[in-house]
Structures are given as structure tokens and as C-alpha cells.
mmCIF file with all atom_site columns, C-alpha atoms in Angstrom:
data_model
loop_
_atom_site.group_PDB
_atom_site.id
_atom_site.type_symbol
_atom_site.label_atom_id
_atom_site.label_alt_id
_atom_site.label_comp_id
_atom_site.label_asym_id
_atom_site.label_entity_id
_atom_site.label_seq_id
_atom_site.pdbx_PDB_ins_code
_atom_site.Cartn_x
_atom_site.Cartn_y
_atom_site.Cartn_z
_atom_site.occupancy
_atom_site.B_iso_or_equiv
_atom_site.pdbx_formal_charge
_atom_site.auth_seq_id
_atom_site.auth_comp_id
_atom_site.auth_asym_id
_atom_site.auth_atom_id
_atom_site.pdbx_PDB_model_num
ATOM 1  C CA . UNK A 1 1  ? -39.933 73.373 65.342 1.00 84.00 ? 78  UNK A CA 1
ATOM 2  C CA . UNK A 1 2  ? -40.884 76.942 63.844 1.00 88.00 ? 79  UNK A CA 1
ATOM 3  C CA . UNK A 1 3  ? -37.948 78.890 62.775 1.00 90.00 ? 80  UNK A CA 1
ATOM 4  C CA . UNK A 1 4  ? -38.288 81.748 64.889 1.00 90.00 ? 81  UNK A CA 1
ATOM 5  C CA . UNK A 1 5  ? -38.067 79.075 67.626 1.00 92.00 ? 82  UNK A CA 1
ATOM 6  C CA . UNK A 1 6  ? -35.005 77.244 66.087 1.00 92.00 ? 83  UNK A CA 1
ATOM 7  C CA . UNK A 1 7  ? -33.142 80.635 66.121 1.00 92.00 ? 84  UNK A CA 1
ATOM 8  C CA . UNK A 1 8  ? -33.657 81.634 69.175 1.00 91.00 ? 85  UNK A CA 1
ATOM 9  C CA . UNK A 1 9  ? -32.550 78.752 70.460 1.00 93.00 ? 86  UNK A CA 1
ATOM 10 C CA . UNK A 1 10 ? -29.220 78.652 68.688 1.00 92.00 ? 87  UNK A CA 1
ATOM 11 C CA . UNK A 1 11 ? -28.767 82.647 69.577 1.00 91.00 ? 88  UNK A CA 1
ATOM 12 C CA . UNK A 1 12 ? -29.863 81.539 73.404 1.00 93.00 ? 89  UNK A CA 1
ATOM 13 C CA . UNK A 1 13 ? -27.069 78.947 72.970 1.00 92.00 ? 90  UNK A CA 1
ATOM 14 C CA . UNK A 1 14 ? -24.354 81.722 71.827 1.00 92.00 ? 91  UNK A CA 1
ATOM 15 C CA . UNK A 1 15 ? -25.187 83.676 74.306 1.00 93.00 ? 92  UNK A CA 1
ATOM 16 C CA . UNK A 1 16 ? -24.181 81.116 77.465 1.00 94.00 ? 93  UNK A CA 1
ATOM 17 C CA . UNK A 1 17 ? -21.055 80.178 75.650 1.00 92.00 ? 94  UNK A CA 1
ATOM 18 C CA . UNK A 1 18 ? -20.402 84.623 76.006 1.00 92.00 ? 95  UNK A CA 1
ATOM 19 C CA . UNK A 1 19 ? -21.351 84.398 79.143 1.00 93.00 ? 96  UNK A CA 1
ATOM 20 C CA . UNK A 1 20 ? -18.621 81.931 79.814 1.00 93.00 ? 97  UNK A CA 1
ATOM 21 C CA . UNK A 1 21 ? -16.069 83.735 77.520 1.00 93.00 ? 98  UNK A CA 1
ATOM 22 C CA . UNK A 1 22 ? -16.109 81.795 74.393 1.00 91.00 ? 99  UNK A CA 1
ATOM 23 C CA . UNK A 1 23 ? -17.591 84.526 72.071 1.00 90.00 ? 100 UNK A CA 1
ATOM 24 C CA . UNK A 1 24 ? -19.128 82.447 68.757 1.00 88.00 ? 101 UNK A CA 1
ATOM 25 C CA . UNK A 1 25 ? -17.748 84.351 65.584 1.00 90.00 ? 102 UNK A CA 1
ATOM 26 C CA . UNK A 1 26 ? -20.978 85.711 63.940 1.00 90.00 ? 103 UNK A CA 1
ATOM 27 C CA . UNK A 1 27 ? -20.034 83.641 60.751 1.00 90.00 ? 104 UNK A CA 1
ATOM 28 C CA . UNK A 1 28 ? -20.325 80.362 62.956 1.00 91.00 ? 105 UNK A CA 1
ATOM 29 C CA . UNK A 1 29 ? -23.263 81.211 64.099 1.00 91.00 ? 106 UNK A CA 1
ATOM 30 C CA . UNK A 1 30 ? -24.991 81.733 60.666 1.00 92.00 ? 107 UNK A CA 1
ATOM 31 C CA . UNK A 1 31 ? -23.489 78.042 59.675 1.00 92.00 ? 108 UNK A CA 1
ATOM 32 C CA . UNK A 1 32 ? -24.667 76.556 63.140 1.00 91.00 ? 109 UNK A CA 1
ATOM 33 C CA . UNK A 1 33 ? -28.314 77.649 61.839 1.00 93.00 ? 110 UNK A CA 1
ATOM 34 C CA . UNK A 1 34 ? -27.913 76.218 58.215 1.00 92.00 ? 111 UNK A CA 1
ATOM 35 C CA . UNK A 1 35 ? -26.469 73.195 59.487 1.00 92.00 ? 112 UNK A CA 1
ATOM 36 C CA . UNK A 1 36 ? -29.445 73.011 62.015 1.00 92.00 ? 113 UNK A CA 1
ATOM 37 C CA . UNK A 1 37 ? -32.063 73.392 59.033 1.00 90.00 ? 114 UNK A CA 1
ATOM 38 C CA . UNK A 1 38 ? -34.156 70.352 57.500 1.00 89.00 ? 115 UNK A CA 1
ATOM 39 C CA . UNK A 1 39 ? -34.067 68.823 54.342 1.00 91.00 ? 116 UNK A CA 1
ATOM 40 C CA . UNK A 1 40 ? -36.616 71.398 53.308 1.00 90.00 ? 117 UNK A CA 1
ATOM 41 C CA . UNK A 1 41 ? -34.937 73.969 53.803 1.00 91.00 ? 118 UNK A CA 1
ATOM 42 C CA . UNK A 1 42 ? -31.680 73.038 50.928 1.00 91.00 ? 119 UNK A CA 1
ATOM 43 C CA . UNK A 1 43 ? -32.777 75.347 48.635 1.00 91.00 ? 120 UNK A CA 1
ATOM 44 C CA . UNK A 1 44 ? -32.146 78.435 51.089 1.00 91.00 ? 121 UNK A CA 1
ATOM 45 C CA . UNK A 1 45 ? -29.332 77.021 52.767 1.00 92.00 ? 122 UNK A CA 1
ATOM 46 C CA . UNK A 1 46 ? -27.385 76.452 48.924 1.00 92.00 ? 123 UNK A CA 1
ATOM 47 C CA . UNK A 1 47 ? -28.680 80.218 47.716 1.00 92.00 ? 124 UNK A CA 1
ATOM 48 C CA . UNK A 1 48 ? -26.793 81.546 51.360 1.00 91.00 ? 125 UNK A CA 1
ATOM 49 C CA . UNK A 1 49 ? -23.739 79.794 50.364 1.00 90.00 ? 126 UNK A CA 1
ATOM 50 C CA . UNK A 1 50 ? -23.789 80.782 47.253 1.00 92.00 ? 127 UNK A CA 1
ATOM 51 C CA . UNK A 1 51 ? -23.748 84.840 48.026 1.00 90.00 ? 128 UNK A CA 1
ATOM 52 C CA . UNK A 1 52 ? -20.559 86.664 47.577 1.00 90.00 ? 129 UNK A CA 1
ATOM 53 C CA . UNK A 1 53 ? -20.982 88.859 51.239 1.00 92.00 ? 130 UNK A CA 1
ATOM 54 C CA . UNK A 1 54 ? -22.032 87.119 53.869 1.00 91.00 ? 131 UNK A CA 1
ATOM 55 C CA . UNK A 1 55 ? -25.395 87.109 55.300 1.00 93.00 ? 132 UNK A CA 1
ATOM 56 C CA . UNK A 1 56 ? -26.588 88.893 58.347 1.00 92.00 ? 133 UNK A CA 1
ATOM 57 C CA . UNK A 1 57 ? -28.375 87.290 61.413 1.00 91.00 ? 134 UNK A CA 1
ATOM 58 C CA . UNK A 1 58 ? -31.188 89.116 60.938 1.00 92.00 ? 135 UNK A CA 1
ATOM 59 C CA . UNK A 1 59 ? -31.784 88.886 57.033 1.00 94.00 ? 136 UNK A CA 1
ATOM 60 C CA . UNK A 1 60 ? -31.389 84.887 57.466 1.00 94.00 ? 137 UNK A CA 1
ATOM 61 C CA . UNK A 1 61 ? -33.605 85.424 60.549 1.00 93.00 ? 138 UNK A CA 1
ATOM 62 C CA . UNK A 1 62 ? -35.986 87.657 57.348 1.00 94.00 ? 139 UNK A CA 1
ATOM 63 C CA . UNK A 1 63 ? -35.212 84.455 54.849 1.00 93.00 ? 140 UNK A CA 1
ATOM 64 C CA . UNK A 1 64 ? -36.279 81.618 57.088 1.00 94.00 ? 141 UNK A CA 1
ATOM 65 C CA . UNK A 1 65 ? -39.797 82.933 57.846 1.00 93.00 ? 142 UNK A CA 1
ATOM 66 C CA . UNK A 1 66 ? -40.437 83.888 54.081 1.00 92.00 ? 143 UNK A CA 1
ATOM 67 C CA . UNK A 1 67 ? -39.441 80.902 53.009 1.00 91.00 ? 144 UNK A CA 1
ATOM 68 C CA . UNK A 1 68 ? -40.822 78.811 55.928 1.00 90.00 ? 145 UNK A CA 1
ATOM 69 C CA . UNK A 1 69 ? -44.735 80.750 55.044 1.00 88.00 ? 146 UNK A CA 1
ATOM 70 C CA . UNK A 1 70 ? -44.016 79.242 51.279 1.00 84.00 ? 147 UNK A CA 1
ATOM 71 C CA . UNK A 1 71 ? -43.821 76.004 52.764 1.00 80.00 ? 148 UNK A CA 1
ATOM 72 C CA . UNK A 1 72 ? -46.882 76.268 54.455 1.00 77.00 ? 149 UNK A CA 1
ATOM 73 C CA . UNK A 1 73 ? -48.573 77.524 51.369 1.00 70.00 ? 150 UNK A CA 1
ATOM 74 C CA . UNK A 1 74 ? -47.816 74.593 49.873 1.00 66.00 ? 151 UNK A CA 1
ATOM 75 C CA . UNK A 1 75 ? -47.985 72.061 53.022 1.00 58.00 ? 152 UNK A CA 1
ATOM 76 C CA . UNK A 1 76 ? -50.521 69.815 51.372 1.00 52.00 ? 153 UNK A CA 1
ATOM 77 C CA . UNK A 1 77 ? -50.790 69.219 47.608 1.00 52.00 ? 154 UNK A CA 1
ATOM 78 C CA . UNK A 1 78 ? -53.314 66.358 46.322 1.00 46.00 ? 155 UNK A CA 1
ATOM 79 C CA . UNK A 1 79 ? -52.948 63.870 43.488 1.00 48.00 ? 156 UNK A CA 1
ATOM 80 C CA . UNK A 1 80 ? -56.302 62.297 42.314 1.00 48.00 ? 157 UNK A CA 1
ATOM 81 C CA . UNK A 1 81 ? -55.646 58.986 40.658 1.00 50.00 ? 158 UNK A CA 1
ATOM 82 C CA . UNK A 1 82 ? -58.293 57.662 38.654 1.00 50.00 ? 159 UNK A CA 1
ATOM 83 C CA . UNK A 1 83 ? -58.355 53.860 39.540 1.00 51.00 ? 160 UNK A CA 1
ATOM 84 C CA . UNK A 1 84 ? -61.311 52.712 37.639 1.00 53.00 ? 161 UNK A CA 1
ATOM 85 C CA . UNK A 1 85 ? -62.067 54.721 34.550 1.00 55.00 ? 162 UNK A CA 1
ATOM 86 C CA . UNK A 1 86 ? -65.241 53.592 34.187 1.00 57.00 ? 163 UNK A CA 1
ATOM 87 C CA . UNK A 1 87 ? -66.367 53.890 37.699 1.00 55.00 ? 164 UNK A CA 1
ATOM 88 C CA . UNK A 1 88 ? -65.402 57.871 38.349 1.00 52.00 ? 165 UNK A CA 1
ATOM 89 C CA . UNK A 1 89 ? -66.067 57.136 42.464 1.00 51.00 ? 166 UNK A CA 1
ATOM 90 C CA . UNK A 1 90 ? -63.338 55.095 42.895 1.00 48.00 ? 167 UNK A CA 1
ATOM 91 C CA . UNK A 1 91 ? -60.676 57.934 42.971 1.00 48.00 ? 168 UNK A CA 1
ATOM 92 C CA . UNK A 1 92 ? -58.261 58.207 45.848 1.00 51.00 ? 169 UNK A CA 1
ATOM 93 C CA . UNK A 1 93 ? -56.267 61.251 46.956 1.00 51.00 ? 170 UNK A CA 1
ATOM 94 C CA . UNK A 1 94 ? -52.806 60.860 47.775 1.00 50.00 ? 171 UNK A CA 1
ATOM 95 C CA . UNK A 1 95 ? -50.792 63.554 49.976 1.00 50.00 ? 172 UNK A CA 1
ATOM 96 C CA . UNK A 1 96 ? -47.866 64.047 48.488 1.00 51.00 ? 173 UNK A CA 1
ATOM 97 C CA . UNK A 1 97 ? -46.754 66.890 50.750 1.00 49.00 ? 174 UNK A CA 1
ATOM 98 C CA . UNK A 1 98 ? -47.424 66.927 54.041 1.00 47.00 ? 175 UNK A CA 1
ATOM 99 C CA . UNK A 1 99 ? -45.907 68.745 56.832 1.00 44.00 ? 176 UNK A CA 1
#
């Protein structure tokens, strides 16, 4: 699921628990997202726990789509293995990161 997707989902889901007057601290909300995130996503999710302040809505909102375009920049990266030195056409590509 895209993040801008994810988010709005989790924001749509704060907002019915305000409508029935159980108002989601704005803190629990940010952890509700980073515990929502994939595997691919630990190196943002340790760098927001790691700040000092804490980190607005929409600067992790800012974050998530920066660092979810790096992803895709690197969504498929290629490793030629050379199986048969001596025959160079026998070389087979391996996706090593796919999403």
C-alpha cells in the first residue's frame, strides 16, 4: 500500500474514534503509523525514535514519501553471475530487490 494511502487510512481511523469521543493523543497516532510500517521502512522508523522533539504528522507524512521515492529508485538491483567462465552467455541475473 503507498504511504500516502497508509496514512490516510490511520488519520481516517482517528478521526471515527473523535467522532465517538475518544480523541487519539497526536503522539499515538505518530506510533500507530511506525508500528504500521514494513520492514523497509526500519531505518526511518529508528531515526524518528531517535529525535529529541517529537515529530509532526505532517513532516512524517514529508519523511515517508521521500523515503518511500528512494525505495523505488532502488526497487530492482541486478547481480550478474558468471556461471561458465569460458562460455560468457551463460550468465543469469538475479533480482535481489524487488518490490
Amino acid at each position: 500500500m503507498p504511504v500516502t494511502d497508509f496514512l490516510h487510512s490511520v488519520k481516517a481511523r482517528a478521526d471515527e474514534l473523535a467522532i465517538l469521543g475518544t480523541q487519539m493523543d497526536k503522539e499515538d497516532l505518530i506510533e500507530k503509523i511506525l508500528d504500521g510500517l514494513g520492514d523497509e521502512y526500519n531505518e526511518l522508523f529508528h531515526a524518528v525514535q531517535a529525535r529529541d522533539t517529537s515529530i509532526t504528522f505532517d513532516e512524517l507524512h514529508k519523511k515517508l514519501l521521500s523515503f518511500e521515492a528512494s525505495l523505488s529508485a532502488k526497487s530492482e538491483i541486478c547481480i550478474h553471475i558468471l556461471v561458465n567462465p569460458t562460455n560468457m552467455t551463460n550468465i543469469i541475473n538475479i533480482n535481489c530487490w524487488q518490490n
